[in-house]
Each structure stands twice: as C-alpha cells, then as structure tokens.
mmCIF file of C-alpha atoms in Angstrom:
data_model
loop_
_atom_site.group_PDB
_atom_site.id
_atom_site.type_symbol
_atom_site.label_atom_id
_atom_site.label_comp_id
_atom_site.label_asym_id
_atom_site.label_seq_id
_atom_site.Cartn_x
_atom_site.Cartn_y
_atom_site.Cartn_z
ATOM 1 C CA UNK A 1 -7.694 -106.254 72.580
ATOM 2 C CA UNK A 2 -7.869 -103.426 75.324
ATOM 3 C CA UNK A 3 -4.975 -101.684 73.652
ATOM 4 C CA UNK A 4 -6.067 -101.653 70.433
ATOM 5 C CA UNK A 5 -9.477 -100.669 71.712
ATOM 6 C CA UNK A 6 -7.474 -97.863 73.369
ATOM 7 C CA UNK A 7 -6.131 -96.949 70.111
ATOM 8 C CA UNK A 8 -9.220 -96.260 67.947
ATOM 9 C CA UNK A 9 -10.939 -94.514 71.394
ATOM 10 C CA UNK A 10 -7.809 -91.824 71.080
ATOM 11 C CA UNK A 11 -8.582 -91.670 67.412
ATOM 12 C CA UNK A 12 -12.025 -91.163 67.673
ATOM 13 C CA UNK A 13 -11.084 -88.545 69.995
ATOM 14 C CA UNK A 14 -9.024 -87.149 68.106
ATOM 15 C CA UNK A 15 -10.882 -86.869 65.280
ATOM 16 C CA UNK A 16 -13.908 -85.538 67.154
ATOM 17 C CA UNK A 17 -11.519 -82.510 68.975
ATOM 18 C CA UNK A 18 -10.317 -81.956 65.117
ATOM 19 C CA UNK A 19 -14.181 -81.210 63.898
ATOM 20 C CA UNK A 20 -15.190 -79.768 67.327
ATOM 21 C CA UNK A 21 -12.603 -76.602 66.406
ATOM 22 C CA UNK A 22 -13.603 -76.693 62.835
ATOM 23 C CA UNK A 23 -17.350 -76.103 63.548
ATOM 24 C CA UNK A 24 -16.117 -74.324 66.637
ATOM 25 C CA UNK A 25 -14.359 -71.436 64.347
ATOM 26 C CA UNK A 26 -16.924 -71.269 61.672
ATOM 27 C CA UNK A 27 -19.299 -70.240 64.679
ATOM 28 C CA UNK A 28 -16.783 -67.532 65.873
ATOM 29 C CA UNK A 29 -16.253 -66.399 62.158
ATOM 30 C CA UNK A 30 -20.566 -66.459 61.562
ATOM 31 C CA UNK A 31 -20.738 -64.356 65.014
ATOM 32 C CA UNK A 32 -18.094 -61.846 64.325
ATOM 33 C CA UNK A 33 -19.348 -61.194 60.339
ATOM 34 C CA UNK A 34 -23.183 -61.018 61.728
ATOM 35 C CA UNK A 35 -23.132 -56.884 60.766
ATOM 36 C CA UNK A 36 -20.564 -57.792 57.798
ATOM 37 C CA UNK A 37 -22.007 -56.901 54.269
ATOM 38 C CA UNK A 38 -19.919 -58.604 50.952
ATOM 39 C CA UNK A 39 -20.974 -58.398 47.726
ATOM 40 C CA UNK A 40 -21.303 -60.770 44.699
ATOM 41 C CA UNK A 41 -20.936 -60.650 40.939
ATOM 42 C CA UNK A 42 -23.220 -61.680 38.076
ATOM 43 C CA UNK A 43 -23.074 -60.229 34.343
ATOM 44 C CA UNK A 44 -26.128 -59.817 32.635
ATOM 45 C CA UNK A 45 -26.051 -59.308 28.769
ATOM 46 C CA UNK A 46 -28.636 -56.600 27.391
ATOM 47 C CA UNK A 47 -29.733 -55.886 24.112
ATOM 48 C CA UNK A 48 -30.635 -52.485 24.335
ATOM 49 C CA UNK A 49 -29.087 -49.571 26.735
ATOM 50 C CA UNK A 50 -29.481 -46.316 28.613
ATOM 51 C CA UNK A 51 -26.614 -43.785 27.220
ATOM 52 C CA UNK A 52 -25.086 -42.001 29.819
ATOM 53 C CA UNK A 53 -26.107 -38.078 29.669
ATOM 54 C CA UNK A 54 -23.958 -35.015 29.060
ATOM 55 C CA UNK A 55 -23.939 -31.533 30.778
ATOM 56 C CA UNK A 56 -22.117 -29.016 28.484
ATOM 57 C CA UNK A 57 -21.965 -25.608 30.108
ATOM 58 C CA UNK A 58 -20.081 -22.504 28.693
ATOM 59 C CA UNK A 59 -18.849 -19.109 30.151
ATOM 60 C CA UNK A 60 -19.740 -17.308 26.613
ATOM 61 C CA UNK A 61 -20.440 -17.275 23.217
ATOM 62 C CA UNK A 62 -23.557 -18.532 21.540
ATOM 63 C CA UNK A 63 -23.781 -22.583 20.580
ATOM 64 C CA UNK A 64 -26.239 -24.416 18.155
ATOM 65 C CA UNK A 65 -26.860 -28.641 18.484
ATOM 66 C CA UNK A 66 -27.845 -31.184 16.241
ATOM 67 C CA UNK A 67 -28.617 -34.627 17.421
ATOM 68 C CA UNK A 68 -28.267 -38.033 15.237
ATOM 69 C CA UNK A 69 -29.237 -41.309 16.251
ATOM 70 C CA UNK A 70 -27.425 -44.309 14.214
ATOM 71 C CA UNK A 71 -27.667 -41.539 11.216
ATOM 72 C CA UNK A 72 -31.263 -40.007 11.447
ATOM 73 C CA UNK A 73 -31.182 -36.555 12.380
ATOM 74 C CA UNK A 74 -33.172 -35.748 15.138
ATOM 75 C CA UNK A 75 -35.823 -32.881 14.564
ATOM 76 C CA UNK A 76 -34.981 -29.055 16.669
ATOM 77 C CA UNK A 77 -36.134 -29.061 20.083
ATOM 78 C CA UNK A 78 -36.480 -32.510 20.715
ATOM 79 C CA UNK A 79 -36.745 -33.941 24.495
ATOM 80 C CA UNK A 80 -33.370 -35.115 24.283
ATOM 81 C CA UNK A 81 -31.978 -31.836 24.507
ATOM 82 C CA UNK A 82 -32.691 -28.896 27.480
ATOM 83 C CA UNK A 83 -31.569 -25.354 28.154
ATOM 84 C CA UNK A 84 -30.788 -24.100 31.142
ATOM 85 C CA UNK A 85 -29.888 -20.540 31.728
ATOM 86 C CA UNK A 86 -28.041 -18.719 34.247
ATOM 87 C CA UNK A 87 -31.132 -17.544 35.767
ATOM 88 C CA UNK A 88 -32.608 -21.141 36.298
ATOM 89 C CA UNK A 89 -33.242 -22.473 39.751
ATOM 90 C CA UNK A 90 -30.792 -25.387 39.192
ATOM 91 C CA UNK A 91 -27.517 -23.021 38.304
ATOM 92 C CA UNK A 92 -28.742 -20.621 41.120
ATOM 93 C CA UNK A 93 -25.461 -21.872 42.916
ATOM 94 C CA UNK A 94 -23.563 -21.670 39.386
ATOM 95 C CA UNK A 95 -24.819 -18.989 38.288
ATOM 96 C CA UNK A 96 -21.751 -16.778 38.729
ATOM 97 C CA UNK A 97 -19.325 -19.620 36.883
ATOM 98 C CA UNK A 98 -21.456 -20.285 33.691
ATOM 99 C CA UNK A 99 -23.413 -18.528 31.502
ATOM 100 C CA UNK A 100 -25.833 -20.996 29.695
ATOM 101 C CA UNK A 101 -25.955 -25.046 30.624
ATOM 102 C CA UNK A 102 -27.237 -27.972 27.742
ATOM 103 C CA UNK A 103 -28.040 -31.260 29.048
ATOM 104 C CA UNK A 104 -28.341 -34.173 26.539
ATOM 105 C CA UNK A 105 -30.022 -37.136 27.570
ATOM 106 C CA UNK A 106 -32.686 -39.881 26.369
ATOM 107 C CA UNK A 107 -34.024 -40.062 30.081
ATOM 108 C CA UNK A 108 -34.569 -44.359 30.634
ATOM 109 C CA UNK A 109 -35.598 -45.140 27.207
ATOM 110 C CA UNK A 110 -32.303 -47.259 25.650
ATOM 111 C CA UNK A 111 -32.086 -46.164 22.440
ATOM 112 C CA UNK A 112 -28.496 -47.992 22.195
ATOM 113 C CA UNK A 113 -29.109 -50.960 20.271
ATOM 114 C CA UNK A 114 -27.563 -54.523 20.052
ATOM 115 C CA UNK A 115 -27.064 -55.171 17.056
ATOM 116 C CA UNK A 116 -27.350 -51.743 15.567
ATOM 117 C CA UNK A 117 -30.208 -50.903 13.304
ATOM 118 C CA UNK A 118 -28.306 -49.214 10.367
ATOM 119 C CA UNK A 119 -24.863 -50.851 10.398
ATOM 120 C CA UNK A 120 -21.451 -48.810 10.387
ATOM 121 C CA UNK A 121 -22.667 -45.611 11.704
ATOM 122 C CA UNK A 122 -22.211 -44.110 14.802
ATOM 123 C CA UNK A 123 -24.670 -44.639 17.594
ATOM 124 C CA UNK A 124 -25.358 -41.161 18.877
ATOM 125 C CA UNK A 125 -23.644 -38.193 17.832
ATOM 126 C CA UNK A 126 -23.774 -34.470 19.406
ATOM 127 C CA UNK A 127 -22.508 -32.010 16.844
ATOM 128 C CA UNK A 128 -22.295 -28.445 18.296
ATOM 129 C CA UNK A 129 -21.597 -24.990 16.303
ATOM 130 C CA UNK A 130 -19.810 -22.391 18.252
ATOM 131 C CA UNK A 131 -20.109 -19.172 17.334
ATOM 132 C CA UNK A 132 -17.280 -16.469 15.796
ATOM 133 C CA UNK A 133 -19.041 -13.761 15.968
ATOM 134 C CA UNK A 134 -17.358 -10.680 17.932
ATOM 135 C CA UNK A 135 -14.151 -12.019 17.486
ATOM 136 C CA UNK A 136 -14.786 -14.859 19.855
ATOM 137 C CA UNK A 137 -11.897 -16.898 20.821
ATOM 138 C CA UNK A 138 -11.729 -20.679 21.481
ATOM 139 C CA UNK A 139 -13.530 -20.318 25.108
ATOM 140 C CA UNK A 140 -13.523 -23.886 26.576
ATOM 141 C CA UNK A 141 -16.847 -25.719 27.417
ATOM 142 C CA UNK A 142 -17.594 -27.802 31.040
ATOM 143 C CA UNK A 143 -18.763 -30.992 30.267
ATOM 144 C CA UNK A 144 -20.333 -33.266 33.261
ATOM 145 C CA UNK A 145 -20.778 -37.172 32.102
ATOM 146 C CA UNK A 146 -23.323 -38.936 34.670
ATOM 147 C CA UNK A 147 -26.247 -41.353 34.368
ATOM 148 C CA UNK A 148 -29.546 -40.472 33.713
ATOM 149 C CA UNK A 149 -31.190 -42.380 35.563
ATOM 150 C CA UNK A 150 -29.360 -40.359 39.052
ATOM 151 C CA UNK A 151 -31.040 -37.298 38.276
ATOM 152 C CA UNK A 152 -29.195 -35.206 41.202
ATOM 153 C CA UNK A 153 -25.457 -35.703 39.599
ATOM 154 C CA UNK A 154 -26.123 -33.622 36.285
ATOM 155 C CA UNK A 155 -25.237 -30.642 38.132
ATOM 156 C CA UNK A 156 -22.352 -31.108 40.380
ATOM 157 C CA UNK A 157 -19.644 -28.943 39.763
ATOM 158 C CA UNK A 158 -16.826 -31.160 40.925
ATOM 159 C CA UNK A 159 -17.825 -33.573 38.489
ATOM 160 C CA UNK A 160 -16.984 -31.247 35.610
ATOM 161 C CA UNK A 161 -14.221 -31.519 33.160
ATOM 162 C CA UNK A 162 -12.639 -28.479 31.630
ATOM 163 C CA UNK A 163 -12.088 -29.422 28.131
ATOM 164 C CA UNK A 164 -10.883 -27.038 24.502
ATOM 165 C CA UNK A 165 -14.014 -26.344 22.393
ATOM 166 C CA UNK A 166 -12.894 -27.023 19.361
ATOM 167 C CA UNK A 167 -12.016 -30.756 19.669
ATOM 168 C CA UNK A 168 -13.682 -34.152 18.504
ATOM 169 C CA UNK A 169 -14.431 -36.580 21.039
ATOM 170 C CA UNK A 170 -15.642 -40.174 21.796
ATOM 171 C CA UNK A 171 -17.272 -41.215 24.734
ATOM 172 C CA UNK A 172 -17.537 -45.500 25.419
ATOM 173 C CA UNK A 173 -19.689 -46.279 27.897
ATOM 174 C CA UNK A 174 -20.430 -49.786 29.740
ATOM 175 C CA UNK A 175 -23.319 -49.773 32.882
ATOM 176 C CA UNK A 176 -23.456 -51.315 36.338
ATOM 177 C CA UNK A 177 -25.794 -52.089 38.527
ATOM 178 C CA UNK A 178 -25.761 -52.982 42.639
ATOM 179 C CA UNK A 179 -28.423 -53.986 44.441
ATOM 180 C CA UNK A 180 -28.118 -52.825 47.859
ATOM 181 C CA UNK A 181 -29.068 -55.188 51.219
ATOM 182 C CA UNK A 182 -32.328 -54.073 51.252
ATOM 183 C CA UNK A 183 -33.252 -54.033 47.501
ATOM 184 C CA UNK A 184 -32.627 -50.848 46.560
ATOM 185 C CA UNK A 185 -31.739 -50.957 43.264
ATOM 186 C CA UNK A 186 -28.719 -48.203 41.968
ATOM 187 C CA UNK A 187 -27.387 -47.711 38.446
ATOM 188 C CA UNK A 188 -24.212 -46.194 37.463
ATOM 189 C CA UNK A 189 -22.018 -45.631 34.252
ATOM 190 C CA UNK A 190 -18.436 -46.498 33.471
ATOM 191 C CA UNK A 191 -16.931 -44.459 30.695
ATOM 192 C CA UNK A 192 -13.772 -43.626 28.894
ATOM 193 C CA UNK A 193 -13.372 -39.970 26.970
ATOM 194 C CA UNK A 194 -10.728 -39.822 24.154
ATOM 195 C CA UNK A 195 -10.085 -37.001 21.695
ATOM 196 C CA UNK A 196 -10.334 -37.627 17.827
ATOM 197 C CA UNK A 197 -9.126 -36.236 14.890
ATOM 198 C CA UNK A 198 -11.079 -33.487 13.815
ATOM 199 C CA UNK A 199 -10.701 -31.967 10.146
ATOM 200 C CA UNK A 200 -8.944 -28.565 10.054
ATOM 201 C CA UNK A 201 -11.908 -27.410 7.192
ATOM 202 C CA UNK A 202 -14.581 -27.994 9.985
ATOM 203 C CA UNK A 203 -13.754 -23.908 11.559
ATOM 204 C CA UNK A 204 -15.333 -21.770 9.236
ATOM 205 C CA UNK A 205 -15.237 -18.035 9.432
ATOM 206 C CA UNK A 206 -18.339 -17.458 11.565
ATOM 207 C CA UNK A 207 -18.602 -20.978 13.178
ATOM 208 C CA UNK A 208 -16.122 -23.565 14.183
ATOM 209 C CA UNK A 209 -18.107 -27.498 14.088
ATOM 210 C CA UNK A 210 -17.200 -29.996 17.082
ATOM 211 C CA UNK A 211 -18.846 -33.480 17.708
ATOM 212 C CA UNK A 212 -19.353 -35.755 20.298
ATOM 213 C CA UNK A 213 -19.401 -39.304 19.622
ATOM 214 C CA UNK A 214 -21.379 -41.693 22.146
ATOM 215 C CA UNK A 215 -20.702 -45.547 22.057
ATOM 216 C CA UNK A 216 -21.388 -48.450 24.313
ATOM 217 C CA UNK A 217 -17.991 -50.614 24.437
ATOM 218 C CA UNK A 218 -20.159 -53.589 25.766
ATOM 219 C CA UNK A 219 -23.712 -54.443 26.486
ATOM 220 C CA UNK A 220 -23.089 -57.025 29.132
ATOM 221 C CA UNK A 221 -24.323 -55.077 32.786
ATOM 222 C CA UNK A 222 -21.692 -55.719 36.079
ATOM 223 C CA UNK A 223 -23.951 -56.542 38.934
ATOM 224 C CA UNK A 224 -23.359 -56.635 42.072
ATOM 225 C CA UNK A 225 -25.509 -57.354 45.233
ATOM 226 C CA UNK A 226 -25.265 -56.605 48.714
ATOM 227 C CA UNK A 227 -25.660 -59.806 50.714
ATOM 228 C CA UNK A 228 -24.788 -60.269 54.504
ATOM 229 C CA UNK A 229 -22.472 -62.297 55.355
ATOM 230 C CA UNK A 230 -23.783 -64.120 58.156
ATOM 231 C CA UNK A 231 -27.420 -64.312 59.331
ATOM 232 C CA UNK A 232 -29.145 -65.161 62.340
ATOM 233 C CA UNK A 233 -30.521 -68.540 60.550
ATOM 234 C CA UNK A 234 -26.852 -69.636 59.576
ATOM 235 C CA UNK A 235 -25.739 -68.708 62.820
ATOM 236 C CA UNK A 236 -28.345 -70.856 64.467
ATOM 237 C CA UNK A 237 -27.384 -73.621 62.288
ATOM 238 C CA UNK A 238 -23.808 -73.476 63.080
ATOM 239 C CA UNK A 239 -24.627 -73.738 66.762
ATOM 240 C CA UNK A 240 -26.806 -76.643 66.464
ATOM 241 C CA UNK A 241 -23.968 -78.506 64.823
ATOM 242 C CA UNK A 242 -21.159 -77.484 66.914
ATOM 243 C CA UNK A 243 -24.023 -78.957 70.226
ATOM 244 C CA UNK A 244 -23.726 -82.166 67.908
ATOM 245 C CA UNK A 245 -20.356 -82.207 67.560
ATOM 246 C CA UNK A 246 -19.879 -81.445 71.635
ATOM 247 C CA UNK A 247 -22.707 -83.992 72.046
ATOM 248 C CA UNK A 248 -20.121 -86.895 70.054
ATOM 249 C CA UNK A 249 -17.185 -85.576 71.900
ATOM 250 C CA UNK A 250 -18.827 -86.271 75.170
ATOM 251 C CA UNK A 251 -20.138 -89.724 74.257
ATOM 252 C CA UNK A 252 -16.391 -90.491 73.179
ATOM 253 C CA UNK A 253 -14.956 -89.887 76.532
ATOM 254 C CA UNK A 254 -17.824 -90.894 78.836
ATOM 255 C CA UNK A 255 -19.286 -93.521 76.573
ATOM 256 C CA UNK A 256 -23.374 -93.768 76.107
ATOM 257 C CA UNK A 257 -25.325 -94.482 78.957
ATOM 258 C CA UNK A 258 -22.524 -93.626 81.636
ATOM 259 C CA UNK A 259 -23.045 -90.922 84.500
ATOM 260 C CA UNK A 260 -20.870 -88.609 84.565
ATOM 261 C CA UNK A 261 -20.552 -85.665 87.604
ATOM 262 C CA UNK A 262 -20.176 -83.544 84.574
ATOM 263 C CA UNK A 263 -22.365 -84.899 82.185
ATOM 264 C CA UNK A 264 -24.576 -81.421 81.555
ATOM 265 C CA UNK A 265 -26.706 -83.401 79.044
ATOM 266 C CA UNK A 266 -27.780 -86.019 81.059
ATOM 267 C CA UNK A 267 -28.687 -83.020 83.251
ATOM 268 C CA UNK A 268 -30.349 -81.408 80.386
ATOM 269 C CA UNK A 269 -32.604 -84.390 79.079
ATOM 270 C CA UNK A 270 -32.912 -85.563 82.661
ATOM 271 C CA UNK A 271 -31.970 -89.079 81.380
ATOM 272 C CA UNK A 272 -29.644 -90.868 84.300
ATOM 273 C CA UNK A 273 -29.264 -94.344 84.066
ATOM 274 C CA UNK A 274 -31.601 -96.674 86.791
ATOM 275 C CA UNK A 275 -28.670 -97.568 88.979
ATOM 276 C CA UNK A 276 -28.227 -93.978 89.943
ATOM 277 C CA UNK A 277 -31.670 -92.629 91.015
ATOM 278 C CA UNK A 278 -33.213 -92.328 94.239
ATOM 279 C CA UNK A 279 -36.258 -93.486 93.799
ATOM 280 C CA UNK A 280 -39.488 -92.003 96.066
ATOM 281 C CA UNK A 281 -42.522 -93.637 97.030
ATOM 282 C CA UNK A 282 -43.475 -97.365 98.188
ATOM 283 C CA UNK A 283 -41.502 -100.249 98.994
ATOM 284 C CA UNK A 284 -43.683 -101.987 96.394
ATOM 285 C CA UNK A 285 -42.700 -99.591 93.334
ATOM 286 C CA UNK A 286 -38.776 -99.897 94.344
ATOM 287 C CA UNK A 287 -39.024 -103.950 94.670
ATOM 288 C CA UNK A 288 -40.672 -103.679 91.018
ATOM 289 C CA UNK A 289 -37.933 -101.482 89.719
ATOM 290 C CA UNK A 290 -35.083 -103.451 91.345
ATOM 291 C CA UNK A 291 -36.816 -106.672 90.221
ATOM 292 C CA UNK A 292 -37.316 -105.727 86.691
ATOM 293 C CA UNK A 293 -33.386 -104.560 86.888
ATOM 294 C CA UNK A 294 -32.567 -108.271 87.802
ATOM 295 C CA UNK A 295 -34.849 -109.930 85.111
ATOM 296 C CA UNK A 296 -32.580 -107.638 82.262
ATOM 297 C CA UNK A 297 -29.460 -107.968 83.816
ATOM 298 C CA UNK A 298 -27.831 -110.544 81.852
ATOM 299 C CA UNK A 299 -25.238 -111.393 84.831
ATOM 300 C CA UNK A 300 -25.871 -112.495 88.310
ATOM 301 C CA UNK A 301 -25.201 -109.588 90.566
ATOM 302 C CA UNK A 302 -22.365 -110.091 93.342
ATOM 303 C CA UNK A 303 -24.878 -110.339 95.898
ATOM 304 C CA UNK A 304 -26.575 -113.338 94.247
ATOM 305 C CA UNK A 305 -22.914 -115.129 94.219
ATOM 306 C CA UNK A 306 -22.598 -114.493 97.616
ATOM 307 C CA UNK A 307 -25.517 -116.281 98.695
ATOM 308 C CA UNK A 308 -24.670 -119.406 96.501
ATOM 309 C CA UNK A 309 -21.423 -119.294 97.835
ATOM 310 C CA UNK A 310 -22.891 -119.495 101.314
ATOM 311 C CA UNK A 311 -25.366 -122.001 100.596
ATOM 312 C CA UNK A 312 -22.978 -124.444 99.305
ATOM 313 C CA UNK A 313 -20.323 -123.741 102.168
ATOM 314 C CA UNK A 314 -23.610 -124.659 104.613
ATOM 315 C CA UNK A 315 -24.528 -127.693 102.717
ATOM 316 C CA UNK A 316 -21.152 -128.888 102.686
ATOM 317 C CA UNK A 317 -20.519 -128.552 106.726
ATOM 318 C CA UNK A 318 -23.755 -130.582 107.256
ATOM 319 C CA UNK A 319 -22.695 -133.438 104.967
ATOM 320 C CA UNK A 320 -19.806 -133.902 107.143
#
C-alpha cells in the first residue's frame, strides 16, 4: 500500500503545482494590466437619428439653399441652416481662406426616421444655387462633415474636403458611441461621400443647381465602453485564491496537523500541534495537559511499554 499511497501523494502534488502556476499567472497578468484600459462592444438599434452636419464654405460667388426633409420643403431661414461671414468671430482664423461659411445641421433632435414617414424619398436633401453672374466660373466649395453633437469640429480646417461645385453627392452615415472609464459619454459619425449623376439641364444661364443627399446606411449604434482591465477587487480575489491554492500545496507535502520548521501558517494562525509547545505555568496545568494527551491517545506511549516490560521481567525473577 505505501507505494501506491506514494503514487496518488505525487499526483496530488502534481496537480496542486499545476493550479498553483495557473492562479499564480493570472495574478501576475491582473497586476501587470491594473492601469490597462480595453474596450467592449454592444450594438444598439435606434429608431430615430442625429444626421451628421455639414460646413460648406466658398472663396466667392453668391449661393442660395433650400432644405427638404423626406420631401417637405423646409421654410427660408430655418434653424437648420446658419451664416457665417468672414468677419465672424469663428472664421477670425479663416478669414483670409474663405469668404462666406453655411453650416447645416438639426442640432440633437433626430429627424432621421426608422421606418421613413413618406416612403421612397430621400431623407434630407441640401440643394444649393450657385450663382453665374459676372462670368463666374465653377469655383469649388470646402465642405467639413462632423457631428453635431461635437460642437468644436465644425470649423477645423484640416477636416475640410476640397470638392467641384457643380456635382451631386450622397452622404451615408452610421453613428457610434464610447463611453469612456469614467462615464463620459462621446458620440461620433462614420460616413461615406460618393458623387452622383447630376443632369446636364440642371446649369442654367445665371445659376448652376447642385444637391446634397443625406442618408443613414444603418440605424443600429457601435458602442463601445472603456472598462479596466483589472481592478483592485479582482486582484484581491486572485490573491486570496492563489493563498488557497499555496495553503493545499503545503498540506500536500507536510500533511495536516504536522510541524513543519517552515510551516509559515502554522506561524500565522499560531496553531502548533500539543506535542510541540512549551508549556508555562504550574506543574498542575502541565500534568492536566499531558494527562488529557494520554486519555486521547489511542496507543500506549513507549514509555508505558517500558514499564510493563519491566514489571513482568521483575515478576518473573521473583517466581523463580
């Protein structure tokens, strides 16, 4: 039996040494990622959205807007639509590149609907007029595509695409949000711009017509959150479990109940087993201890032997 008791001891080990570098790593890896942020991913479907805004600025000539929303015509100088001229505080640093800024946008009401109101129309149109007058040739516009909701991107230059005038175009649009690590909550826009055909009859000889087509491709949001990826709690957890696993590693070896020179938890709990303290105080308390020791033991100690040994070997010389 002792080698097969052997056997499953080195198992046991075995197995033990196996989970103590399991939990071992996972605290290294909870340690090292304790200033680590990742991020996960949800979709969230919408039945309504924000349309991303547009920025059209021009070096010259003189432009006129109309606005439609799944076909209604929207009414001159609605709130969708602002001017901004050269001598406005937010071109002050543009002011030398453009002449006259437009910026279309709906602000955070989402007037994109799902489904649409008025079926097989387009959701928001921007038709624009340009000028002829003077001889005017096909100057090209700046257009700047950004969210609404950031209201300090509608003016950044870099951000600008140089595009012909006198060219039909569709924006599709999809939205994302991320929610940052301490809540902060930041919406963005993802968005394609292709040209479209545009009918020949649309230039006229004092105004050439242009449109702007807005669409959302889909109403389901990306989200994305900032979450650590270790926190003091997990870490905590992890060490409590790798003291366990330590804890079974040192019961394997040393077995339960044994003294050990380095058996730190015995030291810890200040547990030792009776036959290895020194007791202080009266001769009465240690003959009650050592007493009670004898009444559990469920052997007769060597000493006890001994003396039954001797007593027999004396009773035995007398009978001769």
């Amino acid at each position: 039996m002792a080698p097969i008791s052997q056997a499953i001891k080195t198992l046991q080990g075995l197995v033990v040494f196996l989970l103590l570098g399991i939990f071992g790593y996972n605290l290294y890896n909870g340690i090292r990622g304790l200033n680590i942020t990742v991020q996960s991913f949800s979709v969230e479907t919408r039945d309504r959205l924000v349309p991303p805004a547009l920025t059209i600025c021009i070096e010259g000539s003189t432009y006129s807007f109309e606005i439609t929303v799944y076909g209604k015509l929207l009414a001159q100088g609605n709130s969708y639509l602002d001017t901004y001229r050269a001598d406005s505080p937010e071109l002050s640093q543009l002011k030398d590149v453009f002449s006259r800024c437009w910026i279309l946008s709906t602000g955070d009401e989402p007037i994109i609907q799902n489904p649409a109101p008025v079926p097989n129309v387009p959701d928001m149109e921007l038709t624009y007029n340009r000028s002829l007058d003077n001889g005017s040739t096909n100057s090209p516009i700046y257009l700047n595509i950004f969210d609404p909701l950031q209201k300090n991107s509608q003016f950044i230059f870099n951000r600008f695409m140089y595009l012909e005038a006198d060219v039909n175009r569709a924006i599709s649009f999809s939205r994302t949000q991320n929610i940052g690590i301490n809540g902060t909550v930041r919406n963005d826009v993802r968005f394609n711009i292709v040209d479209e055909f545009r009918d020949p009859r649309w230039t006229y000889s004092s105004f050439a017509k242009s449109r702007i087509t807005i669409r959302a491709e889909t109403f389901d949001i990306l989200k994305t959150t900032d979450v650590p990826r270790s926190t003091p709690w997990s870490i905590f957890r992890e060490s409590f479990t790798l003291l366990g696993v330590l804890y079974s590693f040192y019961l394997t070896f040393s077995g339960q109940g044994k003294y050990k020179p380095w058996g730190l938890l015995h030291r810890l709990l200040r547990y030792y087993p009776i036959e290895h303290i020194k007791y202080r105080g009266t001769n009465e308390i240690q003959e009650n201890l050592v007493t009670k020791e004898r009444e559990e033991s469920p052997s007769p100690k060597i000493e006890e032997k001994l003396r039954i040994f001797l007593d027999k070997f004396d009773d035995a010389k007398y009978n001769t």
